[in-house]
PDB file of C-alpha atoms in Angstrom:
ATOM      1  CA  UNK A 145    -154.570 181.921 138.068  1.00 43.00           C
ATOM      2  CA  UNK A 146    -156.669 178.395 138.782  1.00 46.00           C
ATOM      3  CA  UNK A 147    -155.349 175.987 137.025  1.00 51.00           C
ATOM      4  CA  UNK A 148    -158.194 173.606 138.247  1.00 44.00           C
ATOM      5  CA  UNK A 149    -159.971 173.639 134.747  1.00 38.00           C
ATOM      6  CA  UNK A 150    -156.546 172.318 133.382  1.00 38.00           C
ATOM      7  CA  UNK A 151    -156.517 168.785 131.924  1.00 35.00           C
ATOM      8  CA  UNK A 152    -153.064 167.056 130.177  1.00 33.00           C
ATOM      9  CA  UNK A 153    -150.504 169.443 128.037  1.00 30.00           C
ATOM     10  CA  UNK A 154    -148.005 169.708 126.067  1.00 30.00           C
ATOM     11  CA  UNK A 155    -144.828 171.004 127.318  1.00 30.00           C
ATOM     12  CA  UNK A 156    -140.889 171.898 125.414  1.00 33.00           C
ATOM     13  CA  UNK A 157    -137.874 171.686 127.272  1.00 34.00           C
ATOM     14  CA  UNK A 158    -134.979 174.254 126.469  1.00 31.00           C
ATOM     15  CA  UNK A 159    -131.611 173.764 126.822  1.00 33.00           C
ATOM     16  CA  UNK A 160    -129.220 177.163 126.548  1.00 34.00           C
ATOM     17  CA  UNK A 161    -128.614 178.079 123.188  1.00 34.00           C
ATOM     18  CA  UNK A 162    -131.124 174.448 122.371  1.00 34.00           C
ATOM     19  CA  UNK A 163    -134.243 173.796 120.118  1.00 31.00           C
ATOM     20  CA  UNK A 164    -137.078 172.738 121.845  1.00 36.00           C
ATOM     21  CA  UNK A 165    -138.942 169.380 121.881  1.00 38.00           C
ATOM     22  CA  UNK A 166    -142.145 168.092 122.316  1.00 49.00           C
ATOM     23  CA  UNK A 167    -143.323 165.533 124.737  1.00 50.00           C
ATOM     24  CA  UNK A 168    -146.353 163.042 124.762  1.00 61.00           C
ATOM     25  CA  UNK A 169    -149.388 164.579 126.788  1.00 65.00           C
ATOM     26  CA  UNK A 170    -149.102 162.985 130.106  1.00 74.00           C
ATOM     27  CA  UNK A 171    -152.109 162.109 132.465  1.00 87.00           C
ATOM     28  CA  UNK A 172    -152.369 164.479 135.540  1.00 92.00           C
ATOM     29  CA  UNK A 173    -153.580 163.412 137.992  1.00 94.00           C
ATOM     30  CA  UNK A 174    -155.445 165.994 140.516  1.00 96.00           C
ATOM     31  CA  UNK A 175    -155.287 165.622 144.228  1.00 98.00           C
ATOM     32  CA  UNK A 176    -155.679 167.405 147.665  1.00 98.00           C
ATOM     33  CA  UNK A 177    -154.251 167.652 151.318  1.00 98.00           C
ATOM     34  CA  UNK A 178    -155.216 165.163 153.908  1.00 98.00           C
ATOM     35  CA  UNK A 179    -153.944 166.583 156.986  1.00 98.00           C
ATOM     36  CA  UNK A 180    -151.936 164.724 159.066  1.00 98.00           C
ATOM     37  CA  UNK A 181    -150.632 166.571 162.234  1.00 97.00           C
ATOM     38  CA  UNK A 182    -150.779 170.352 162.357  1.00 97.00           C
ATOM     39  CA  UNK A 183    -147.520 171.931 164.736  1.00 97.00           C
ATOM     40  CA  UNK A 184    -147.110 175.229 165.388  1.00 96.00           C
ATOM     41  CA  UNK A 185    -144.922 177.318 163.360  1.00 97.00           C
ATOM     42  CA  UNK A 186    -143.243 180.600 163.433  1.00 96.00           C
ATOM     43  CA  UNK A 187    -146.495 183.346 162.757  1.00 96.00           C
ATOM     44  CA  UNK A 188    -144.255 186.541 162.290  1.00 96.00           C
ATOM     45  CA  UNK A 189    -142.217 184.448 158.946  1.00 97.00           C
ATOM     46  CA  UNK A 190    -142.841 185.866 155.658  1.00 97.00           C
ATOM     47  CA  UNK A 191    -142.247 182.047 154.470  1.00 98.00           C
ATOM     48  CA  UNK A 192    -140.106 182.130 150.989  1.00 97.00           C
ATOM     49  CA  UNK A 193    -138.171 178.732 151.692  1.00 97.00           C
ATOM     50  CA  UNK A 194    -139.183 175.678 153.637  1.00 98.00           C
ATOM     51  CA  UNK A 195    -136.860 172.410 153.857  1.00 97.00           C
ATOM     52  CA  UNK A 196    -136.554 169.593 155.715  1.00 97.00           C
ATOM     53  CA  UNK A 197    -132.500 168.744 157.029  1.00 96.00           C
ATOM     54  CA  UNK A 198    -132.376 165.808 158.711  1.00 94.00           C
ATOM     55  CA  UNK A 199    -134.540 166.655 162.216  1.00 93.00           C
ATOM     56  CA  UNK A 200    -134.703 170.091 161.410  1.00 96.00           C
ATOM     57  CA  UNK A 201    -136.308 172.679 159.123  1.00 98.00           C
ATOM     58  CA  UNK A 202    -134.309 175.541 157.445  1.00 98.00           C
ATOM     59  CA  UNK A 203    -136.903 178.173 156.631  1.00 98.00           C
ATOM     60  CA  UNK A 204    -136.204 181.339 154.482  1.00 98.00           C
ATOM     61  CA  UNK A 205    -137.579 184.041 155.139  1.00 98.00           C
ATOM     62  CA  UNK A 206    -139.157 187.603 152.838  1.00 97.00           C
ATOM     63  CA  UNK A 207    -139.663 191.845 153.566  1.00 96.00           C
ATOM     64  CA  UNK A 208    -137.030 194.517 153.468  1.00 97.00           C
ATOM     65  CA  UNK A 209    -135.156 194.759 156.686  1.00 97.00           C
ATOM     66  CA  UNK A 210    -137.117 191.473 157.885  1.00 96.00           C
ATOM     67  CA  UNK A 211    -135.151 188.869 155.744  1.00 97.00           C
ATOM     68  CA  UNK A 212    -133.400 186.236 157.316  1.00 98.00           C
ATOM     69  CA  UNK A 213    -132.782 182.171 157.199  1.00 98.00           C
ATOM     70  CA  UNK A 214    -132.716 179.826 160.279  1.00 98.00           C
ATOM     71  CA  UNK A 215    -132.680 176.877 161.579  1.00 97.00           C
ATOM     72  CA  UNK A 216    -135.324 175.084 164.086  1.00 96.00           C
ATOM     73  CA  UNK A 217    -136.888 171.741 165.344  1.00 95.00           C
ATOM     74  CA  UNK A 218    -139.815 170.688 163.809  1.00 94.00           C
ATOM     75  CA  UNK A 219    -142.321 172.221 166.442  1.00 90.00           C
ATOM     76  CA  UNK A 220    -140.219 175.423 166.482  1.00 90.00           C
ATOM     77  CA  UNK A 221    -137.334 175.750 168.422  1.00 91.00           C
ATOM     78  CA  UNK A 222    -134.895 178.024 167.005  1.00 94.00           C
ATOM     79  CA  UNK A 223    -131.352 176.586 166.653  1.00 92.00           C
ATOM     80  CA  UNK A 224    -129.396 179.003 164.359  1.00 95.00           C
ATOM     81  CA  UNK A 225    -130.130 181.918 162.402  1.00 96.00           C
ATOM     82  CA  UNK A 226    -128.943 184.864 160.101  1.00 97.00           C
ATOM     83  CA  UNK A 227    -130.230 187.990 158.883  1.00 97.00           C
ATOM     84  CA  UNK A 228    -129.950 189.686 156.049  1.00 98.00           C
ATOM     85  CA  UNK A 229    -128.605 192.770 155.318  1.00 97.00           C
ATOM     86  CA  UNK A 230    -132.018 195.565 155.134  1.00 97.00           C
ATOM     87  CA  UNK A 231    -131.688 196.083 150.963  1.00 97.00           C
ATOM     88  CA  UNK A 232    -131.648 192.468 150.855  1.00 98.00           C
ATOM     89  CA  UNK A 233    -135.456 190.780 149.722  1.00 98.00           C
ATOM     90  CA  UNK A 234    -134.937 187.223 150.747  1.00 98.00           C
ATOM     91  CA  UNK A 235    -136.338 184.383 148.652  1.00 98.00           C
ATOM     92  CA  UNK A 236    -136.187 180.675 148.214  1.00 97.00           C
ATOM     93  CA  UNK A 237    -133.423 178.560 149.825  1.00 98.00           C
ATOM     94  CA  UNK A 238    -132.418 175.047 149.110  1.00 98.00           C
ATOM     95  CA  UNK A 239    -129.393 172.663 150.783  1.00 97.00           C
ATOM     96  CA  UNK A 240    -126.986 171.404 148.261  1.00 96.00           C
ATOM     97  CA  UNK A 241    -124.251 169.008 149.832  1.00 94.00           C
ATOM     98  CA  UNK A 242    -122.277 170.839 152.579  1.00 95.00           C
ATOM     99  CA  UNK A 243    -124.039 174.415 151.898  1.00 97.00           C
ATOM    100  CA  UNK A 244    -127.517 176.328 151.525  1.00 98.00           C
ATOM    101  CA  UNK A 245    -128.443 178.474 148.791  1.00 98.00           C
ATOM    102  CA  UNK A 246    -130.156 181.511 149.151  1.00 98.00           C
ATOM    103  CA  UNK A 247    -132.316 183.520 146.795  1.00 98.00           C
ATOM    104  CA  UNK A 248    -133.108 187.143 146.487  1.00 98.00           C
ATOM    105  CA  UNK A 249    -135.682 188.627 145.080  1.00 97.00           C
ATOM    106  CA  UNK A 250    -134.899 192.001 142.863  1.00 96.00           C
ATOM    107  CA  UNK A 251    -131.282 192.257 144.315  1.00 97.00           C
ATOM    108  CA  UNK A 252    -129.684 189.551 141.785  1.00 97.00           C
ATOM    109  CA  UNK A 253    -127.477 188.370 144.483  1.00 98.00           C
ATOM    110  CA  UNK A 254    -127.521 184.470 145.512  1.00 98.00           C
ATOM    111  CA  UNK A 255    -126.400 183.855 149.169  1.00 98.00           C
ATOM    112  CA  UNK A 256    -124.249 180.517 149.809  1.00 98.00           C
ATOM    113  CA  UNK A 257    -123.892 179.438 153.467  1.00 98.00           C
ATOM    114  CA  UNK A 258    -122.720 177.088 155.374  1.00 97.00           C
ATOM    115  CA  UNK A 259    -125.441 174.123 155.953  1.00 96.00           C
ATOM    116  CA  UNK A 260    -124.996 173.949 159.958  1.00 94.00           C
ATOM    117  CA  UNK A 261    -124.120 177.174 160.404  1.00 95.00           C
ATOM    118  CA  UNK A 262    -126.067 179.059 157.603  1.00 97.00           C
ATOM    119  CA  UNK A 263    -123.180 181.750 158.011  1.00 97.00           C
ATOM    120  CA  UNK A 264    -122.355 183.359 154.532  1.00 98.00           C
ATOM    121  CA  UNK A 265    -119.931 181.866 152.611  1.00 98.00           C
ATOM    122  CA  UNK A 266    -119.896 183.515 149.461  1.00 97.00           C
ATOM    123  CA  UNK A 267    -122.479 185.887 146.911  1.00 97.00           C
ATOM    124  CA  UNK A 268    -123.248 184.804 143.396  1.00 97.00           C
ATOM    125  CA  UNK A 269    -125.014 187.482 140.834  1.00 98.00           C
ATOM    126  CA  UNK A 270    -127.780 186.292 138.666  1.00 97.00           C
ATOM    127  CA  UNK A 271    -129.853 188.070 136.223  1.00 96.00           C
ATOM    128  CA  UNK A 272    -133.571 188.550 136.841  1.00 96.00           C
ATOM    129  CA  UNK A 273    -135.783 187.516 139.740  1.00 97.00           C
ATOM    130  CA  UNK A 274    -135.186 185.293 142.470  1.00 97.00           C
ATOM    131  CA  UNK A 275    -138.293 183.231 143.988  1.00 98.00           C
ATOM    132  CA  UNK A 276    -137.945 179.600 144.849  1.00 97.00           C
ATOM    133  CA  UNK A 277    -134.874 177.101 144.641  1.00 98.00           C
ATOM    134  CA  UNK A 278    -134.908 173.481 145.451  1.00 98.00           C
ATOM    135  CA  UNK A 279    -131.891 170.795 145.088  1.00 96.00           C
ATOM    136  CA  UNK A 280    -132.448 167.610 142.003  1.00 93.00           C
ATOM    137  CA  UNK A 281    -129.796 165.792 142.144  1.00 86.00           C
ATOM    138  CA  UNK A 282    -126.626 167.090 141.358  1.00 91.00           C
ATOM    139  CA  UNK A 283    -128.906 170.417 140.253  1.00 96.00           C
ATOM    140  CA  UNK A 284    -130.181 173.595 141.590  1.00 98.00           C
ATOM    141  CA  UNK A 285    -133.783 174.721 140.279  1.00 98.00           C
ATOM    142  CA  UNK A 286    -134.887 178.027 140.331  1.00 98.00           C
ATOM    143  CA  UNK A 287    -138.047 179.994 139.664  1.00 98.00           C
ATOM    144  CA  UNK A 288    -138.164 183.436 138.865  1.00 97.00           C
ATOM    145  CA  UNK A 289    -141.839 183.823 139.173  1.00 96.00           C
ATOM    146  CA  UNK A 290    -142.313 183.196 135.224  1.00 97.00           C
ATOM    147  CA  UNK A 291    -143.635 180.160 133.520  1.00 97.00           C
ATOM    148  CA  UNK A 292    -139.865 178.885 133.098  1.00 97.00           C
ATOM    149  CA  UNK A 293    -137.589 177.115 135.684  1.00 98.00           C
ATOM    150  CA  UNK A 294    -133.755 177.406 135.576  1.00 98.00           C
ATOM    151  CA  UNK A 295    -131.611 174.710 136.418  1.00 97.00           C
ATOM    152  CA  UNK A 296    -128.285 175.905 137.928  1.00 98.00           C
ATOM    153  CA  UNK A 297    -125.000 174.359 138.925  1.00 97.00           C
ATOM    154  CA  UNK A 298    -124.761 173.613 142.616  1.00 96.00           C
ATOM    155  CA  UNK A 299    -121.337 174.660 143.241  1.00 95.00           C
ATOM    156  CA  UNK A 300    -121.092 178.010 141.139  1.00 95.00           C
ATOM    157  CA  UNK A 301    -124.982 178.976 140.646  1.00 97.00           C
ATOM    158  CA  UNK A 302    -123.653 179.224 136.422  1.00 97.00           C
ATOM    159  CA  UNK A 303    -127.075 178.806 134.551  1.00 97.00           C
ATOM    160  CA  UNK A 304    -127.187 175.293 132.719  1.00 96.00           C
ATOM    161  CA  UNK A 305    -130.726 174.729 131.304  1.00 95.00           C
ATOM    162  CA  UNK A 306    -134.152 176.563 131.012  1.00 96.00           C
ATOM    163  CA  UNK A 307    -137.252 174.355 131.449  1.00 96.00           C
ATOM    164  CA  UNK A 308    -140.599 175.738 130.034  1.00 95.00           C
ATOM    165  CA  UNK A 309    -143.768 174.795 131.707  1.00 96.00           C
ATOM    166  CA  UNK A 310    -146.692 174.829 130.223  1.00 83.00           C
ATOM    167  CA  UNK A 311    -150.187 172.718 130.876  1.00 91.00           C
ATOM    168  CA  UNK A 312    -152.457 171.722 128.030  1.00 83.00           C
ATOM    169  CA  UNK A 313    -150.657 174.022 125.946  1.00 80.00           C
ATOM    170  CA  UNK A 314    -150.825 177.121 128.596  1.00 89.00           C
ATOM    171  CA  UNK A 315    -148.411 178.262 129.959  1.00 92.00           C
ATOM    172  CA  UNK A 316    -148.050 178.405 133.438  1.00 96.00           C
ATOM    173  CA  UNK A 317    -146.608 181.199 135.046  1.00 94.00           C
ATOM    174  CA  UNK A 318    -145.942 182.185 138.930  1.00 97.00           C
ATOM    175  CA  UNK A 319    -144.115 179.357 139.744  1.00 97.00           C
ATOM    176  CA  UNK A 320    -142.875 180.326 143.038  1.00 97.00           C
ATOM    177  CA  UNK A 321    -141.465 178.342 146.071  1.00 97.00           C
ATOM    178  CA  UNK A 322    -140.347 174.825 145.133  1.00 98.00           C
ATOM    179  CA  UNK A 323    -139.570 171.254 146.309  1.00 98.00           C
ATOM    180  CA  UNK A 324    -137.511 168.666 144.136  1.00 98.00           C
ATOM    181  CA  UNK A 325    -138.493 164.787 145.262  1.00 97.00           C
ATOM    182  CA  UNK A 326    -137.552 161.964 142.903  1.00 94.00           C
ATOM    183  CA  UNK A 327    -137.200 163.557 139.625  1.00 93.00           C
ATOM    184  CA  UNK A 328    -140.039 165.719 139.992  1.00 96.00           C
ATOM    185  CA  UNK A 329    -140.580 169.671 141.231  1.00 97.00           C
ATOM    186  CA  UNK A 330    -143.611 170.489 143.357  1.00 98.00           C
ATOM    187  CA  UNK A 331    -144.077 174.557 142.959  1.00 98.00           C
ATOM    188  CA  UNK A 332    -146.351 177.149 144.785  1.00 96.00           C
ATOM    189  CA  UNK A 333    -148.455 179.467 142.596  1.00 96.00           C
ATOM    190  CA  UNK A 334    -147.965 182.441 143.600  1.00 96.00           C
ATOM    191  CA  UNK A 335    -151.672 183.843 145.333  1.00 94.00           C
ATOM    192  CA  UNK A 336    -153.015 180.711 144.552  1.00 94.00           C
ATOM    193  CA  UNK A 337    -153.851 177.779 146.749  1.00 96.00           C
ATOM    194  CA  UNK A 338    -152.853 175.053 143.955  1.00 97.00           C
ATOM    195  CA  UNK A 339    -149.733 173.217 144.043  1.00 98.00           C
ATOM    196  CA  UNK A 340    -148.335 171.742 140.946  1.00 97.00           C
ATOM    197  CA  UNK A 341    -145.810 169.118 140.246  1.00 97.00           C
ATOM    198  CA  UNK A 342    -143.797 169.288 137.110  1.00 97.00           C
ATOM    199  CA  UNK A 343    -141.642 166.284 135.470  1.00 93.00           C
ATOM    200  CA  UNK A 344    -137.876 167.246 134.929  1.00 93.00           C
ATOM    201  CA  UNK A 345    -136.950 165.339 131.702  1.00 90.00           C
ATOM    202  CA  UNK A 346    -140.104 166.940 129.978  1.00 90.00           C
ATOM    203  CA  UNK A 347    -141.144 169.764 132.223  1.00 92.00           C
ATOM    204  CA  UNK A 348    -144.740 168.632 131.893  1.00 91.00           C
ATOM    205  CA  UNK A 349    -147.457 169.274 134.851  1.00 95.00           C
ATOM    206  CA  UNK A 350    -148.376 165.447 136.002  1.00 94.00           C
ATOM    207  CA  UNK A 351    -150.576 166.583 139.005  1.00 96.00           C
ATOM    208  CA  UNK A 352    -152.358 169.919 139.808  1.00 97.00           C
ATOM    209  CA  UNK A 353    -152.713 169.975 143.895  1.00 98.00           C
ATOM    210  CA  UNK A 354    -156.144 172.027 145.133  1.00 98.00           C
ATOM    211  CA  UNK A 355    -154.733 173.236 148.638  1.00 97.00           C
ATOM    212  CA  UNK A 356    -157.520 175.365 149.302  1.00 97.00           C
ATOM    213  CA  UNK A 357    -159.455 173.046 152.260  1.00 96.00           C
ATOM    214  CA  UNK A 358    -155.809 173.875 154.170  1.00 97.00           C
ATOM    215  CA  UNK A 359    -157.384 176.291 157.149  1.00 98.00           C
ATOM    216  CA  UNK A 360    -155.435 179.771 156.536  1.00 97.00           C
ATOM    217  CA  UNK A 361    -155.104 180.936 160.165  1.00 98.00           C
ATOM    218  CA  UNK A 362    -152.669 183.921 159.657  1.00 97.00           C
ATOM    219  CA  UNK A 363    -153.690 187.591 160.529  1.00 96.00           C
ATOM    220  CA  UNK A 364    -156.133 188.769 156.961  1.00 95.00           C
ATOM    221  CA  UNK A 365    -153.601 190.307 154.754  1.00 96.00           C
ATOM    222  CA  UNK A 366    -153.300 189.743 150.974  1.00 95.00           C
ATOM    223  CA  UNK A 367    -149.966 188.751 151.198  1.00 95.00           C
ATOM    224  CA  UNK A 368    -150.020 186.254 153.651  1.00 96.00           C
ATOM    225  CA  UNK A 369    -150.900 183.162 151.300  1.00 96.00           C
ATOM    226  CA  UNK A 370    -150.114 179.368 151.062  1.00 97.00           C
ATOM    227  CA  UNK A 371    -146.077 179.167 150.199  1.00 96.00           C
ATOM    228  CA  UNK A 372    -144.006 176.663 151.775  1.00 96.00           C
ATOM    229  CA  UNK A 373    -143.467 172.811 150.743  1.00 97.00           C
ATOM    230  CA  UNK A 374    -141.182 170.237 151.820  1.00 98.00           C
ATOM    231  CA  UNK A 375    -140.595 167.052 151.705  1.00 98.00           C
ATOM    232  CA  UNK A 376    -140.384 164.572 154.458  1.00 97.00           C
ATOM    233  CA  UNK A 377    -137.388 161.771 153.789  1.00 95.00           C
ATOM    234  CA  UNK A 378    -138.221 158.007 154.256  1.00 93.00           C
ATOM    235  CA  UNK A 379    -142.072 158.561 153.685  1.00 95.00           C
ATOM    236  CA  UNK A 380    -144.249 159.964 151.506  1.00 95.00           C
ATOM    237  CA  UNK A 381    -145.740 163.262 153.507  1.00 98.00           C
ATOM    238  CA  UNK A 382    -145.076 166.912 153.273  1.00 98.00           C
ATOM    239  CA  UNK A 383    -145.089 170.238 155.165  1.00 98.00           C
ATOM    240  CA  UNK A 384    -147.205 173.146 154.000  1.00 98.00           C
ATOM    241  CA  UNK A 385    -147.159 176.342 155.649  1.00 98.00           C
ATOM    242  CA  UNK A 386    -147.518 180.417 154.505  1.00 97.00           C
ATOM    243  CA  UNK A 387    -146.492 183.549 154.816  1.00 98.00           C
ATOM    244  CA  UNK A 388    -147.027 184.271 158.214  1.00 98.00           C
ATOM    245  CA  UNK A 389    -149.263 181.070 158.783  1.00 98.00           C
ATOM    246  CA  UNK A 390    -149.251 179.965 162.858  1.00 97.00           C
ATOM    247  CA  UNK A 391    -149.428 176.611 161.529  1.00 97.00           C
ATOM    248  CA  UNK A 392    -147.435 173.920 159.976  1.00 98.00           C
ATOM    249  CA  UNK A 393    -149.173 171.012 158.080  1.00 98.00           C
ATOM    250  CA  UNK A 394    -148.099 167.517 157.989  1.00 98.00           C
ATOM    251  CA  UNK A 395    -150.136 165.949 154.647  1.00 98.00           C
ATOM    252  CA  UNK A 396    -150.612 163.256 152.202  1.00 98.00           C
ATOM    253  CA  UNK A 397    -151.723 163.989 148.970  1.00 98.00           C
ATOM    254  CA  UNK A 398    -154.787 162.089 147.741  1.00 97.00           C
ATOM    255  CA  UNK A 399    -157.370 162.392 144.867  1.00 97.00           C
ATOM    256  CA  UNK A 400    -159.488 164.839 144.572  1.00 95.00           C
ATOM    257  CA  UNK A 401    -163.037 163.736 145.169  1.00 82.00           C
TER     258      UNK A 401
END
């Protein structure tokens, strides 16, 4: 799905067991990746979940019998990690406080760890899909992969709200990994190179992200695509990586054109 031909929308917001409500069309703006740095970065992970924790990154990791979450420097030393059990499909991860959520995909089962440690602390079942999760707040935010994003409580994963996202009227679906900054959710599409970020209060799309000029350098599969965004604290950068990408991006978003 290309969402480039997109202009402003219309979105509703549901709350559980809510009406919905319409928004004014905002203006979206449209951008692309300046590169900053590129680092090296960890070729044999199926990236589901990137994050920046303090120096570190936590990445999450995908495949039957190849899931797992850990813990490295920024250019890629490992410093923790955790596998997860074979008929586990891991997904997006987030850190929320003193512990890190983890998604699954088909299993329904939500992993919380402990943030240093990402040792298991507890499972939570949800229904549906697991994809990405990212922390706003004092909420969780979940994709499932539809056009919708969930936000959850951060202590007991218990579904509060359902956010509909649409863009001029369309919805748009495949919402995949995620990264909350300031009110606002950047999401993968799913086999797509575009990036777009969503306001919370409304849900509408304020800027569609063309990722494509990002050099793919990961073995040719059809799976190994752009997924992986997070934010860098105190400035206004992010990393971008992908499934099995050698190579981590440091960026700045500027127009298109």
């Amino acid at each position: 799905m290309s969402l480039k031909k997109f202009a402003p929308l219309v979105i509703a917001s549901l709350s559980a067991g809510c009406s919905s409500s319409e928004t004014a069309q905002p203006e979206v703006e449209y951008l692309v990746p300046e590169i900053v740095q590129t680092l090296p970065f960890n070729e044999s992970s199926f990236t589901q979940g990137l994050e920046v924790d303090g120096s570190d990154l936590i990445i999450g990791t995908g495949q039957y019998g190849g899931s797992r979450i850990y813990r490295s420097t920024i250019d890629g030393q490992e410093k923790a990690s955790q596998p997860l059990d074979p008929s586990f499909f891991g997904e997006g991860i987030t850190r929320a406080g003193d512990v890190v959520w983890q998604l699954t995909w088909n299993e329904g089962v939500a992993f919380k760890r402990d943030a240093t440690t990402l040792e298991e602390l507890a499972r939570v079942n949800y229904d549906g899909e697991g994809w990405g999760l990212c922390t706003s707040g004092d909420q969780l935010i979940m994709s499932d992969g539809s056009s919708t994003l969930q936000v959850r409580d951060p202590e007991t994963f218990e579904q509060l709200n359902i956010i509909n996202v649409t863009l001029d009227g369309t919805a748009v679906d495949k919402l995949n990994e995620l990264e909350c900054v300031d009110g606002e959710v950047y999401a993968n599409i799913f086999m797509d190179t575009d990036i777009v970020r969503i306001d919370l209060d409304s849900g509408a799309v304020n800027a569609v992200i063309d990722a494509s000029s990002l050099p793919n350098n990961a073995d040719p599969d059809i799976n190994n695509v752009l997924n992986g965004i997070a934010f860098i604290p105190d400035s206004e950068n992010f990393y971008l990586t992908g499934k099995r990408w050698p190579d981590l991006y440091e960026v700045r978003f500027i127009p298109a054109g």
